[in-house]
Amino acid sequence: MSELDAFFDGMTRFLRGDLDAAALRDRLGPSPSAPGRFTFYRGLIRANHRRVLAHLFPAAQHAYAGGGGAPWPALVDAFARAHPCGDWDLNAFGAAFPAFLEGRPDRPDAASLAQVADYEYAFYRVTRAPDAFDPAVDVVNPTVTPRSYTCDVPAFVRSVRRGAPAPLAATPITGFLYRRPDDRQVRWLRPTLARLLAFARATGEIDDEACAAAGVESPALDAATDALVRAGVLGRGARR
Amino acid sequence: MTPGPPAGVGIGLRREHFDSILQTERPLDWLEIVPENFIGHGGRAGAVLDACRERWPIGVHGVALSLGGPDPLDLDLLDGLAAVLDRVGATAFTEHLCFARAGGENFYDLLPLPFTRAAVDHVAARVRAARERLGCPILLENVSTYAVMPGAEMSEGAFVTAVLEAADCGLLLDVNNVFVNAHNHGTDPLDDLAALPLERAGRIHLAGHTYVDDLAIDNHGAPVIEPVWALYRAALEAAGPVPTLIEWDLHVPPLERVLDEADRARALMRAVCG
């Protein structure tokens, strides 16, 4: 191993917390800088992890606080150790966080925490999704992200972001998270049964016959399709 | 029409200013973006960027390429960066003389390299490869450091000079980093500035910093302090009217406050360089 390779190997182990400053010195030799200066870099990286997750998951962090288990910073450190991120996009660091929360054995509310985090990460992804929707011709807005939760996660997240956190209501909810093409704002839409079926028909998942079996006939489906086109969920290509 | 290359004094395009940037009538010569925030992304940020590029030259300043790192260059990232450069009509790409990724893990920080000949050769080869993939010149920034990495064979100034000569690339001179490093390592900032290859300077960054115990931290979260303004004057005297950027990324104030800093830099540039 060359000296440069040894440097990167030693620094990587140190930054991950697998070596302390004394062991790093033993491996790489002395530096004019005090050991605490090297430890500072490890702190910077941990702070970056916390900053990214705080930015992506403010509502999940709020819901987590005060509920027992490891403090939030320790939780983030544990997540970073379990899911080191190789992606250049620092926000990709948060992709595995909802599943990580769901697997927390020390939290009886792990499932709802995971749902909050899932919504927040989906919101981020929809916000940044490519501009790939032409509402004049396309069938479906590709930013549409259907979600079903056992709690009213969207209302809870909105309340936290407004600075007036409300309790996480145990109300099952289904809807579409999507970005409107006109004002580029991200919306949460709770569809009626007819609109849910109209969306499924537009995506080719069901046909008119199945919709009728669910109690929604073609005229109602067409009206629901028009409503979804106006809302920016579907494009005009979805109209029959 | 897309404006030409950056000149004069600009500021970073920040989300906090999306509502106000296109409304401003104050002097503003160019904008700088972090391209990673726009690769493959649409929505409002992309729309604001497209509107800004019609009005101002856009500088492209990467943070994730890990040009000094041991892992292979990320070709997908390079291609994404090239697409952003093309989108905004940029004529150069700036990055940091550091590593950010090792062993397959991205640390999301700008980590210093050892000041060794082996590191010079290593990073210079990667800069040349990146430049070929991007199809445009690269300028490297002198980074802030909190520790001198073990094994140093030369000073920071000699290291930066050697890398830029070996890679034949330009310097993004971060004046605040010169000050921060001098504080942190007990050297004279004017001497450190003079040791950098100022004849290669194609951009300048100015920013504020903070202190934690005895350490100066380059956090881009405060106004530029007087000693850094003095150092900027010295840089202008040595390097001429190099396009300059005010960086303010943390505790971002209203646009007007950032533009105040830009006004001061512009006035200083005119006073020194005419």
GROMACS .gro file of C-alpha atoms in nm, chain B residues 1-272:
model
  272
  241MET     CA    1  -2.953   3.568  -2.485
  242THR     CA    2  -2.716   3.419  -2.229
  243PRO     CA    3  -2.479   3.667  -2.063
  244GLY     CA    4  -2.102   3.611  -2.092
  245PRO     CA    5  -1.858   3.484  -1.831
  246PRO     CA    6  -1.861   3.619  -1.475
  247ALA     CA    7  -1.697   3.956  -1.413
  248GLY     CA    8  -1.719   4.203  -1.127
  249VAL     CA    9  -1.888   4.092  -0.806
  250GLY     CA   10  -2.158   3.829  -0.765
  251ILE     CA   11  -2.340   3.636  -0.496
  252GLY     CA   12  -2.450   3.277  -0.451
  253LEU     CA   13  -2.800   3.188  -0.571
  254ARG     CA   14  -2.972   3.065  -0.257
  255ARG     CA   15  -3.319   2.921  -0.203
  256GLU     CA   16  -3.388   3.188   0.059
  257HIS     CA   17  -3.365   3.452  -0.216
  258PHE     CA   18  -3.575   3.282  -0.483
  259ASP     CA   19  -3.859   3.528  -0.424
  260SER     CA   20  -3.643   3.841  -0.426
  261ILE     CA   21  -3.354   3.778  -0.664
  262LEU     CA   22  -3.547   3.837  -0.985
  263GLN     CA   23  -3.704   4.153  -0.844
  264THR     CA   24  -3.384   4.328  -0.749
  265GLU     CA   25  -3.271   4.637  -0.938
  266ARG     CA   26  -2.948   4.671  -0.742
  267PRO     CA   27  -2.609   4.615  -0.904
  268LEU     CA   28  -2.530   4.246  -0.929
  269ASP     CA   29  -2.276   4.122  -1.180
  270TRP     CA   30  -2.309   3.744  -1.165
  271LEU     CA   31  -2.450   3.451  -0.972
  272GLU     CA   32  -2.293   3.129  -0.858
  273ILE     CA   33  -2.475   2.799  -0.816
  274VAL     CA   34  -2.394   2.468  -0.656
  275PRO     CA   35  -2.463   2.246  -0.957
  276GLU     CA   36  -2.537   1.936  -0.751
  277ASN     CA   37  -2.858   2.111  -0.645
  278PHE     CA   38  -2.978   2.114  -1.005
  279ILE     CA   39  -2.863   1.784  -1.157
  280GLY     CA   40  -3.172   1.598  -1.272
  281HIS     CA   41  -3.392   1.828  -1.072
  282GLY     CA   42  -3.688   2.031  -1.191
  283GLY     CA   43  -3.950   2.232  -1.010
  284ARG     CA   44  -3.922   2.585  -0.887
  285ALA     CA   45  -3.544   2.583  -0.835
  286GLY     CA   46  -3.485   2.498  -1.198
  287ALA     CA   47  -3.732   2.761  -1.315
  288VAL     CA   48  -3.563   3.029  -1.105
  289LEU     CA   49  -3.223   2.924  -1.239
  290ASP     CA   50  -3.345   2.944  -1.598
  291ALA     CA   51  -3.481   3.294  -1.538
  292CYS     CA   52  -3.158   3.405  -1.368
  293ARG     CA   53  -2.935   3.282  -1.648
  294GLU     CA   54  -3.119   3.512  -1.887
  295ARG     CA   55  -3.013   3.807  -1.675
  296TRP     CA   56  -2.676   3.724  -1.520
  297PRO     CA   57  -2.368   3.518  -1.597
  298ILE     CA   58  -2.373   3.199  -1.390
  299GLY     CA   59  -2.068   3.049  -1.223
  300VAL     CA   60  -2.079   2.677  -1.145
  301HIS     CA   61  -1.913   2.569  -0.819
  302GLY     CA   62  -1.919   2.198  -0.740
  303VAL     CA   63  -1.891   2.043  -0.397
  304ALA     CA   64  -1.917   1.667  -0.448
  305LEU     CA   65  -1.664   1.559  -0.709
  306SER     CA   66  -1.395   1.461  -0.457
  307LEU     CA   67  -1.119   1.551  -0.700
  308GLY     CA   68  -0.850   1.455  -0.452
  309GLY     CA   69  -1.013   1.133  -0.335
  310PRO     CA   70  -0.909   0.772  -0.378
  311ASP     CA   71  -1.233   0.642  -0.531
  312PRO     CA   72  -1.278   0.649  -0.910
  313LEU     CA   73  -1.422   0.971  -1.046
  314ASP     CA   74  -1.800   0.951  -1.059
  315LEU     CA   75  -1.870   0.964  -1.432
  316ASP     CA   76  -2.246   1.001  -1.382
  317LEU     CA   77  -2.184   1.303  -1.163
  318LEU     CA   78  -1.942   1.446  -1.418
  319ASP     CA   79  -2.201   1.405  -1.692
  320GLY     CA   80  -2.462   1.570  -1.471
  321LEU     CA   81  -2.225   1.857  -1.405
  322ALA     CA   82  -2.160   1.892  -1.778
  323ALA     CA   83  -2.534   1.915  -1.837
  324VAL     CA   84  -2.566   2.193  -1.580
  325LEU     CA   85  -2.268   2.378  -1.730
  326ASP     CA   86  -2.437   2.356  -2.067
  327ARG     CA   87  -2.775   2.460  -1.926
  328VAL     CA   88  -2.639   2.785  -1.783
  329GLY     CA   89  -2.382   2.851  -2.055
  330ALA     CA   90  -2.089   2.839  -1.813
  331THR     CA   91  -1.738   2.851  -1.956
  332ALA     CA   92  -1.555   2.707  -1.654
  333PHE     CA   93  -1.612   2.477  -1.359
  334THR     CA   94  -1.481   2.537  -1.009
  335GLU     CA   95  -1.429   2.276  -0.736
  336HIS     CA   96  -1.228   2.221  -0.421
  337LEU     CA   97  -0.876   2.092  -0.377
  338CYS     CA   98  -0.977   1.823  -0.131
  339PHE     CA   99  -1.137   1.483  -0.097
  340ALA     CA  100  -1.495   1.418   0.008
  341ARG     CA  101  -1.538   1.047  -0.058
  342ALA     CA  102  -1.332   0.742   0.031
  343GLY     CA  103  -1.394   0.371   0.063
  344GLY     CA  104  -1.726   0.407  -0.116
  345GLU     CA  105  -1.862   0.648   0.144
  346ASN     CA  106  -1.936   1.014   0.086
  347PHE     CA  107  -1.854   1.226   0.389
  348TYR     CA  108  -2.023   1.541   0.257
  349ASP     CA  109  -1.736   1.760   0.370
  350LEU     CA  110  -1.426   1.912   0.213
  351LEU     CA  111  -1.141   1.713   0.364
  352PRO     CA  112  -0.780   1.824   0.322
  353LEU     CA  113  -0.516   1.622   0.143
  354PRO     CA  114  -0.164   1.556   0.267
  355PHE     CA  115   0.076   1.811   0.121
  356THR     CA  116   0.289   1.551  -0.055
  357ARG     CA  117   0.428   1.504  -0.406
  358ALA     CA  118   0.228   1.182  -0.439
  359ALA     CA  119  -0.093   1.372  -0.364
  360VAL     CA  120   0.004   1.638  -0.619
  361ASP     CA  121   0.043   1.378  -0.892
  362HIS     CA  122  -0.274   1.196  -0.786
  363VAL     CA  123  -0.505   1.497  -0.785
  364ALA     CA  124  -0.352   1.657  -1.095
  365ALA     CA  125  -0.422   1.343  -1.298
  366ARG     CA  126  -0.782   1.340  -1.178
  367VAL     CA  127  -0.829   1.709  -1.255
  368ARG     CA  128  -0.706   1.650  -1.610
  369ALA     CA  129  -0.945   1.357  -1.650
  370ALA     CA  130  -1.237   1.557  -1.511
  371ARG     CA  131  -1.158   1.849  -1.739
  372GLU     CA  132  -1.161   1.621  -2.041
  373ARG     CA  133  -1.499   1.478  -1.943
  374LEU     CA  134  -1.648   1.822  -1.868
  375GLY     CA  135  -1.500   1.985  -2.175
  376CYS     CA  136  -1.413   2.311  -1.999
  377PRO     CA  137  -1.141   2.461  -1.777
  378ILE     CA  138  -1.136   2.381  -1.406
  379LEU     CA  139  -1.042   2.618  -1.126
  380LEU     CA  140  -0.949   2.469  -0.788
  381GLU     CA  141  -1.027   2.633  -0.457
  382ASN     CA  142  -0.786   2.642  -0.164
  383VAL     CA  143  -0.995   2.486   0.113
  384SER     CA  144  -1.022   2.575   0.480
  385THR     CA  145  -0.833   2.336   0.706
  386TYR     CA  146  -0.848   2.260   1.075
  387ALA     CA  147  -0.555   2.019   1.085
  388VAL     CA  148  -0.241   1.963   0.882
  389MET     CA  149  -0.259   1.609   0.753
  390PRO     CA  150   0.029   1.377   0.849
  391GLY     CA  151   0.321   1.334   0.615
  392ALA     CA  152   0.335   1.692   0.483
  393GLU     CA  153   0.638   1.751   0.262
  394MET     CA  154   0.560   2.111   0.170
  395SER     CA  155   0.353   2.414   0.271
  396GLU     CA  156  -0.007   2.463   0.161
  397GLY     CA  157   0.101   2.736  -0.081
  398ALA     CA  158   0.361   2.510  -0.240
  399PHE     CA  159   0.110   2.225  -0.258
  400VAL     CA  160  -0.158   2.434  -0.427
  401THR     CA  161   0.097   2.575  -0.668
  402ALA     CA  162   0.229   2.231  -0.756
  403VAL     CA  163  -0.118   2.089  -0.818
  404LEU     CA  164  -0.227   2.381  -1.035
  405GLU     CA  165   0.093   2.365  -1.238
  406ALA     CA  166   0.075   1.986  -1.280
  407ALA     CA  167  -0.290   2.002  -1.380
  408ASP     CA  168  -0.249   2.331  -1.567
  409CYS     CA  169  -0.564   2.471  -1.414
  410GLY     CA  170  -0.678   2.793  -1.254
  411LEU     CA  171  -0.712   2.905  -0.893
  412LEU     CA  172  -1.034   2.990  -0.718
  413LEU     CA  173  -0.881   3.200  -0.445
  414ASP     CA  174  -1.089   3.179  -0.127
  415VAL     CA  175  -0.960   3.475   0.071
  416ASN     CA  176  -1.154   3.382   0.383
  417ASN     CA  177  -0.996   3.037   0.376
  418VAL     CA  178  -0.650   3.196   0.366
  419PHE     CA  179  -0.740   3.391   0.679
  420VAL     CA  180  -0.903   3.093   0.854
  421ASN     CA  181  -0.609   2.865   0.782
  422ALA     CA  182  -0.355   3.122   0.899
  423HIS     CA  183  -0.547   3.157   1.225
  424ASN     CA  184  -0.579   2.783   1.271
  425HIS     CA  185  -0.216   2.703   1.195
  426GLY     CA  186  -0.047   3.010   1.340
  427THR     CA  187   0.087   3.156   1.017
  428ASP     CA  188   0.076   3.502   0.861
  429PRO     CA  189  -0.219   3.537   0.621
  430LEU     CA  190  -0.036   3.785   0.397
  431ASP     CA  191   0.256   3.545   0.363
  432ASP     CA  192   0.016   3.257   0.295
  433LEU     CA  193  -0.167   3.463   0.034
  434ALA     CA  194   0.159   3.552  -0.141
  435ALA     CA  195   0.258   3.185  -0.147
  436LEU     CA  196  -0.045   3.094  -0.357
  437PRO     CA  197  -0.022   3.102  -0.739
  438LEU     CA  198  -0.216   3.428  -0.767
  439GLU     CA  199  -0.124   3.463  -1.134
  440ARG     CA  200  -0.362   3.171  -1.193
  441ALA     CA  201  -0.653   3.326  -1.000
  442GLY     CA  202  -0.969   3.326  -1.210
  443ARG     CA  203  -1.223   3.369  -0.929
  444ILE     CA  204  -1.223   3.494  -0.572
  445HIS     CA  205  -1.451   3.392  -0.286
  446LEU     CA  206  -1.525   3.608   0.017
  447ALA     CA  207  -1.719   3.485   0.319
  448GLY     CA  208  -1.765   3.515   0.690
  449HIS     CA  209  -1.659   3.263   0.950
  450THR     CA  210  -1.709   3.181   1.316
  451TYR     CA  211  -1.503   3.054   1.606
  452VAL     CA  212  -1.530   2.746   1.822
  453ASP     CA  213  -1.280   2.768   2.107
  454ASP     CA  214  -0.949   2.847   1.939
  455LEU     CA  215  -1.056   2.728   1.595
  456ALA     CA  216  -1.179   2.953   1.313
  457ILE     CA  217  -1.457   2.774   1.124
  458ASP     CA  218  -1.534   2.857   0.762
  459ASN     CA  219  -1.912   2.845   0.799
  460HIS     CA  220  -2.021   3.112   0.546
  461GLY     CA  221  -2.266   3.232   0.808
  462ALA     CA  222  -2.161   3.588   0.888
  463PRO     CA  223  -2.040   3.912   0.728
  464VAL     CA  224  -1.686   3.933   0.594
  465ILE     CA  225  -1.464   4.062   0.875
  466GLU     CA  226  -1.227   4.358   0.840
  467PRO     CA  227  -0.903   4.156   0.829
  468VAL     CA  228  -1.046   3.952   0.542
  469TRP     CA  229  -1.140   4.271   0.357
  470ALA     CA  230  -0.779   4.383   0.402
  471LEU     CA  231  -0.659   4.051   0.265
  472TYR     CA  232  -0.898   4.089  -0.029
  473ARG     CA  233  -0.741   4.427  -0.106
  474ALA     CA  234  -0.400   4.263  -0.109
  475ALA     CA  235  -0.532   3.991  -0.339
  476LEU     CA  236  -0.671   4.249  -0.582
  477GLU     CA  237  -0.343   4.438  -0.577
  478ALA     CA  238  -0.160   4.120  -0.667
  479ALA     CA  239  -0.404   3.952  -0.903
  480GLY     CA  240  -0.610   4.235  -1.054
  481PRO     CA  241  -0.989   4.257  -1.091
  482VAL     CA  242  -1.064   3.886  -1.054
  483PRO     CA  243  -1.439   3.806  -1.057
  484THR     CA  244  -1.540   3.792  -0.692
  485LEU     CA  245  -1.822   3.618  -0.509
  486ILE     CA  246  -1.984   3.681  -0.171
  487GLU     CA  247  -2.067   3.344  -0.013
  488TRP     CA  248  -2.338   3.342   0.253
  489ASP     CA  249  -2.484   2.996   0.301
  490LEU     CA  250  -2.572   2.972   0.670
  491HIS     CA  251  -2.803   3.206   0.862
  492VAL     CA  252  -2.874   3.357   0.520
  493PRO     CA  253  -2.993   3.718   0.564
  494PRO     CA  254  -3.228   3.906   0.329
  495LEU     CA  255  -3.094   3.961  -0.022
  496GLU     CA  256  -3.035   4.331   0.046
  497ARG     CA  257  -2.780   4.249   0.316
  498VAL     CA  258  -2.585   4.016   0.090
  499LEU     CA  259  -2.590   4.278  -0.184
  500ASP     CA  260  -2.448   4.528   0.066
  501GLU     CA  261  -2.145   4.301   0.096
  502ALA     CA  262  -2.124   4.275  -0.281
  503ASP     CA  263  -2.136   4.655  -0.308
  504ARG     CA  264  -1.845   4.684  -0.070
  505ALA     CA  265  -1.642   4.430  -0.266
  506ARG     CA  266  -1.722   4.607  -0.594
  507ALA     CA  267  -1.619   4.945  -0.451
  508LEU     CA  268  -1.293   4.796  -0.329
  509MET     CA  269  -1.228   4.632  -0.665
  510ARG     CA  270  -1.281   4.966  -0.841
  511ALA     CA  271  -1.063   5.151  -0.591
  512VAL     CA  272  -0.776   4.905  -0.630
   0.00000   0.00000   0.00000
